[in-house]
């Protein structure tokens, strides 16, 4: 009886070629079309990978800056980006290495640049989020979380006080609120204030910046203005807040100065506003308050750019040169003494001082000592 396909005797003989040929003919077109269809997305994927690799090579080929300041600025930008990407445990460990004082009531850290104290839109990590981890690093896994006693701006470095107990934190917060805490800051300014020491006593109010809808800045709200050479009292805004800042020049050059600032009040961005709009000496790296009408990188003089070894196009990467160098707390208990806490400025701050021809204060000023008094750790 004839078979419907290939005869069995010829399966591996002459008939096998005809049988395999017919099978090949039957399935070749679908298989080829399927392979071609599969290869198309694969080619697109390879093309995308190749483009990504080329972009990566272009970035790696970008020459590293030879200028040490530009190198340090790039490192700082990379560091602040890493702060938002690292694991919270790594961030807490980094904060623990910056502890300048620790006792049974308080922990004092040297807050790094670019790290916010509280969370908010676009903030992945902040100091308040890692306080439970920091407490466990210091006192073991059963430790209760540390508590914030005050705040510093994201761009400000320096003394940051934490408390082990909520009651102690509230006690320190009350000392801040009633202005019993003495705070000292260092700031590198563009230009030198005249006079070189004094008090800025001008109220501050929050306003919407001109031509920048939905963008608010703190602004001066003076009680007097000059009209035809006469001082005229003006009606103050009901939202204006009393703001008082003591200042003195510690060192100066033709184009910059190192100032010691002592805020009597604690209004948001008070030091930055008083220096920029009150004394016409904005803080180096203050891209928010260097110009009221614009939200743009700080415009620096050719002299300062040359000393820093920067181009104006790179000025946007300059960090804010504002450092909380010293804080004195009154005695928390009757048998205790007042506590003076001191933090050294970051490396970029010291490097800018040197390049701008500004001198670091001597040990008499206290802000460049490593130890705290009393109870140094």
XYZ file of C-alpha atoms in Angstrom:
377
model
C 0.000 0.000 0.000
C 1.388 3.320 -0.931
C 2.225 5.708 1.835
C 0.759 9.174 1.825
C 4.108 10.875 2.378
C 7.526 9.185 1.998
C 7.847 5.459 1.849
C 9.486 3.908 4.879
C 12.223 2.071 2.921
C 13.411 5.348 1.489
C 13.292 7.310 4.709
C 17.104 7.378 5.059
C 17.782 6.654 1.355
C 17.101 8.487 -1.862
C 13.572 9.379 -0.810
C 14.849 11.067 2.282
C 16.138 13.989 0.245
C 12.743 14.511 -1.325
C 11.073 14.202 2.090
C 13.463 16.634 3.804
C 13.221 18.962 0.826
C 9.472 19.072 1.057
C 9.661 19.666 4.799
C 12.193 22.461 4.259
C 9.988 23.981 1.585
C 6.973 23.715 3.889
C 8.580 25.443 6.886
C 11.328 27.592 5.417
C 9.244 30.727 4.800
C 7.598 30.895 8.210
C 10.880 30.158 9.993
C 12.787 32.765 7.997
C 10.126 35.401 8.530
C 10.043 34.625 12.258
C 13.825 34.868 12.508
C 13.798 38.154 10.638
C 11.103 39.508 12.904
C 13.103 38.456 15.955
C 16.261 40.016 14.604
C 14.730 43.455 14.068
C 14.135 44.367 17.732
C 17.473 42.798 18.605
C 19.204 45.122 16.111
C 17.381 48.120 17.614
C 18.437 47.070 21.084
C 22.044 46.710 19.998
C 21.886 50.118 18.343
C 20.576 51.702 21.525
C 23.289 50.025 23.579
C 25.910 51.240 21.117
C 24.633 54.821 21.347
C 24.663 54.673 25.140
C 28.211 53.340 25.087
C 29.280 56.163 22.760
C 27.766 58.778 25.050
C 29.500 57.190 28.015
C 32.804 57.280 26.148
C 32.287 60.949 25.317
C 31.735 61.708 28.996
C 34.784 59.741 30.054
C 36.849 61.445 27.357
C 36.009 64.875 28.816
C 39.353 66.055 30.197
C 39.607 66.345 33.943
C 40.165 69.942 35.066
C 43.798 70.686 35.860
C 42.859 73.614 38.090
C 42.592 72.347 41.693
C 39.617 74.623 42.438
C 37.659 73.369 39.446
C 38.576 69.836 40.443
C 37.351 70.434 43.987
C 34.125 72.064 42.746
C 33.438 69.049 40.526
C 34.135 66.708 43.453
C 31.742 68.695 45.636
C 28.974 68.557 43.014
C 29.499 64.806 42.698
C 29.519 64.439 46.500
C 26.216 66.291 46.968
C 24.625 64.139 44.252
C 25.905 61.016 45.978
C 24.382 62.129 49.284
C 20.949 61.735 47.691
C 21.775 58.308 46.242
C 23.578 56.513 49.051
C 21.907 54.039 51.365
C 20.641 55.642 54.625
C 23.048 53.414 56.602
C 25.998 54.837 54.649
C 24.770 58.397 55.222
C 24.350 57.798 58.962
C 27.865 56.362 59.112
C 29.221 59.479 57.378
C 27.442 61.708 59.924
C 28.881 59.666 62.785
C 32.375 60.403 61.505
C 31.567 64.131 61.718
C 30.671 64.120 65.422
C 32.476 66.895 67.327
C 30.876 66.405 70.758
C 28.901 63.727 72.558
C 27.629 63.410 76.130
C 24.671 61.835 77.925
C 22.304 64.575 76.700
C 23.599 65.807 73.345
C 25.289 64.778 70.117
C 26.819 67.527 67.971
C 27.707 66.908 64.325
C 29.490 68.973 61.700
C 26.734 69.176 59.092
C 28.020 68.602 55.545
C 27.199 70.808 52.573
C 24.169 69.962 50.422
C 22.327 67.791 52.960
C 18.864 69.052 53.977
C 17.721 68.773 57.577
C 14.104 67.967 56.686
C 12.513 66.156 53.752
C 10.560 67.748 50.923
C 9.855 67.542 47.191
C 12.753 65.897 45.381
C 14.577 65.075 48.638
C 15.506 61.416 48.978
C 17.613 61.626 52.123
C 17.753 64.149 54.959
C 19.230 64.299 58.433
C 15.929 63.731 60.236
C 15.343 60.476 58.337
C 18.645 58.897 59.402
C 18.578 59.907 63.078
C 17.265 56.462 64.195
C 20.146 54.774 62.338
C 22.697 57.233 63.741
C 21.442 56.515 67.272
C 21.895 52.755 66.746
C 25.433 53.281 65.442
C 26.294 55.210 68.618
C 24.304 53.303 71.274
C 23.449 49.917 69.787
C 20.328 48.433 68.212
C 18.075 49.208 71.194
C 18.852 52.935 71.115
C 15.970 55.372 70.771
C 16.122 57.875 67.866
C 17.939 61.166 68.295
C 15.960 64.427 68.113
C 16.628 67.653 66.218
C 17.186 70.749 68.351
C 17.352 73.346 65.544
C 17.853 73.555 61.806
C 20.379 74.746 59.240
C 19.798 75.450 55.567
C 20.700 72.726 53.082
C 23.680 74.734 51.785
C 24.976 75.764 55.229
C 27.677 73.735 56.976
C 28.709 73.530 60.601
C 27.424 73.022 64.147
C 24.243 70.938 64.363
C 22.881 69.956 67.802
C 20.931 66.729 68.421
C 19.459 65.428 71.687
C 18.941 61.926 73.032
C 15.709 62.738 74.854
C 12.707 64.663 73.538
C 12.557 66.720 76.742
C 16.171 67.868 76.297
C 15.459 68.716 72.642
C 12.502 70.873 73.712
C 14.709 72.553 76.322
C 17.348 73.442 73.728
C 14.678 74.587 71.269
C 13.330 76.932 73.930
C 16.822 78.361 74.425
C 16.989 79.083 70.688
C 13.499 80.602 70.689
C 14.257 82.929 73.609
C 17.624 83.942 72.020
C 19.770 82.553 74.826
C 22.014 80.659 72.378
C 25.009 82.549 70.978
C 25.594 81.640 67.318
C 28.578 82.633 65.199
C 28.945 82.101 61.464
C 31.719 82.654 58.978
C 30.881 83.913 55.520
C 33.044 84.700 52.497
C 31.521 87.723 50.775
C 31.846 89.302 47.372
C 33.121 92.850 48.096
C 33.985 94.315 51.505
C 31.260 95.872 53.667
C 31.465 99.504 54.736
C 31.832 100.025 57.648
C 33.829 96.935 58.514
C 31.823 96.275 61.681
C 28.286 97.083 62.646
C 24.686 95.953 63.068
C 22.107 95.402 60.336
C 18.671 96.027 61.855
C 16.184 95.745 58.988
C 12.964 93.701 59.094
C 12.546 90.876 56.573
C 9.451 89.720 54.704
C 8.769 86.954 52.197
C 7.739 88.204 48.743
C 7.116 86.844 45.273
C 10.140 87.668 43.120
C 9.500 90.125 40.292
C 8.862 88.416 36.970
C 9.154 84.979 38.613
C 5.671 83.675 39.233
C 5.283 81.265 42.157
C 8.903 81.858 43.200
C 9.301 83.509 46.599
C 12.308 85.111 48.236
C 12.973 86.769 51.551
C 13.351 90.541 51.129
C 14.124 93.603 53.196
C 11.202 95.565 54.580
C 12.847 98.743 55.924
C 11.008 101.089 58.275
C 12.570 104.175 56.665
C 13.511 105.355 53.203
C 15.426 108.364 51.882
C 13.261 110.968 50.147
C 15.036 114.097 48.814
C 17.835 113.598 51.318
C 15.446 113.189 54.256
C 14.702 110.038 56.244
C 11.012 109.264 55.924
C 9.241 106.580 57.954
C 7.298 104.156 55.779
C 4.428 101.869 56.581
C 5.869 98.446 57.303
C 4.339 95.214 56.086
C 2.244 93.375 58.627
C 4.095 90.187 57.669
C 7.562 91.689 58.187
C 9.641 90.114 60.953
C 12.265 91.762 63.148
C 15.758 90.773 61.964
C 19.049 91.878 63.560
C 22.557 90.769 62.543
C 25.899 91.782 64.050
C 28.897 91.539 61.745
C 32.605 92.287 61.612
C 35.321 91.805 59.016
C 37.984 89.283 60.050
C 40.039 89.542 56.855
C 39.682 91.368 53.555
C 41.219 91.869 50.121
C 40.288 94.229 47.288
C 37.387 92.083 46.091
C 36.322 89.798 48.964
C 36.110 89.495 52.724
C 35.763 86.952 55.512
C 33.046 88.037 57.938
C 32.055 86.844 61.383
C 28.284 87.014 61.729
C 26.240 86.860 64.894
C 22.481 86.703 64.262
C 20.494 88.134 67.154
C 17.247 86.880 65.614
C 16.636 83.710 63.608
C 14.600 84.609 60.520
C 14.717 82.400 57.424
C 17.717 83.291 55.202
C 18.405 86.298 57.448
C 22.182 86.360 57.027
C 22.030 85.963 53.257
C 19.445 88.735 52.837
C 21.148 91.195 55.199
C 24.527 90.741 53.519
C 23.280 90.881 49.946
C 20.596 93.578 50.101
C 21.569 95.370 53.318
C 25.357 95.612 52.854
C 25.596 94.929 49.097
C 28.035 92.108 49.842
C 26.412 88.807 48.822
C 27.883 85.560 50.118
C 30.135 83.752 47.652
C 28.096 80.984 46.020
C 24.701 82.476 46.933
C 22.871 82.046 43.639
C 19.472 82.856 45.174
C 20.101 86.256 46.758
C 22.885 87.770 44.677
C 20.280 89.400 42.433
C 16.712 90.121 43.460
C 15.272 90.318 39.961
C 16.920 87.191 38.556
C 17.147 83.549 39.516
C 20.497 82.795 37.906
C 24.058 81.795 38.839
C 25.940 84.436 40.795
C 27.691 86.979 38.582
C 31.291 87.315 39.746
C 33.885 89.944 38.886
C 36.797 89.096 36.619
C 39.156 89.558 39.586
C 37.407 86.948 41.738
C 37.029 84.509 38.829
C 40.746 84.794 38.103
C 41.711 84.209 41.730
C 39.424 81.207 41.999
C 40.563 79.880 38.632
C 36.968 79.603 37.406
C 35.027 80.642 34.333
C 31.716 82.443 34.773
C 29.953 79.519 33.059
C 31.133 77.278 35.921
C 30.184 79.703 38.702
C 26.837 77.942 39.127
C 28.694 75.057 40.795
C 30.201 77.280 43.507
C 28.828 76.210 46.909
C 27.477 78.668 49.444
C 30.349 79.865 51.645
C 28.388 80.110 54.899
C 29.594 78.078 57.881
C 28.136 77.812 61.394
C 31.493 77.845 63.179
C 30.527 78.236 66.830
C 27.537 77.814 69.108
C 27.372 78.452 72.850
C 24.610 76.791 74.874
C 23.740 77.941 78.418
C 23.918 75.298 81.134
C 21.115 72.765 80.691
C 21.238 71.780 84.393
C 22.078 73.816 87.521
C 25.313 71.883 88.175
C 26.515 72.128 84.564
C 28.530 74.795 82.753
C 27.768 76.486 79.453
C 28.859 74.492 76.431
C 30.833 76.027 73.560
C 30.721 73.935 70.391
C 33.135 74.570 67.530
C 33.302 73.162 63.983
C 36.076 73.599 61.461
C 35.025 74.879 58.020
C 34.962 72.473 55.064
C 37.900 72.108 52.689
C 36.354 74.131 49.866
C 35.826 77.036 52.288
C 39.471 77.025 53.406
C 40.680 76.676 49.806
C 38.633 79.713 48.714
C 40.060 81.767 51.584
C 43.577 80.952 50.476
C 42.939 81.735 46.823
C 41.180 85.017 47.592
C 44.035 86.157 49.816
C 41.985 85.992 53.028
C 43.537 84.876 56.307
C 42.136 82.205 58.595
C 41.499 83.619 62.070
C 43.916 82.673 64.815
C 43.053 80.296 67.624
C 41.927 83.268 69.681
C 38.786 83.331 67.572
C 38.175 79.704 68.492
C 36.531 78.646 65.249
C 39.408 76.625 63.876
C 39.913 74.411 66.913
C 38.899 70.791 66.744
C 37.958 70.346 70.375
C 34.799 71.497 72.132
C 34.767 73.080 75.538
C 34.020 71.564 77.944
C 33.691 67.786 77.562
C 35.590 67.517 74.290
C 35.387 64.163 72.591
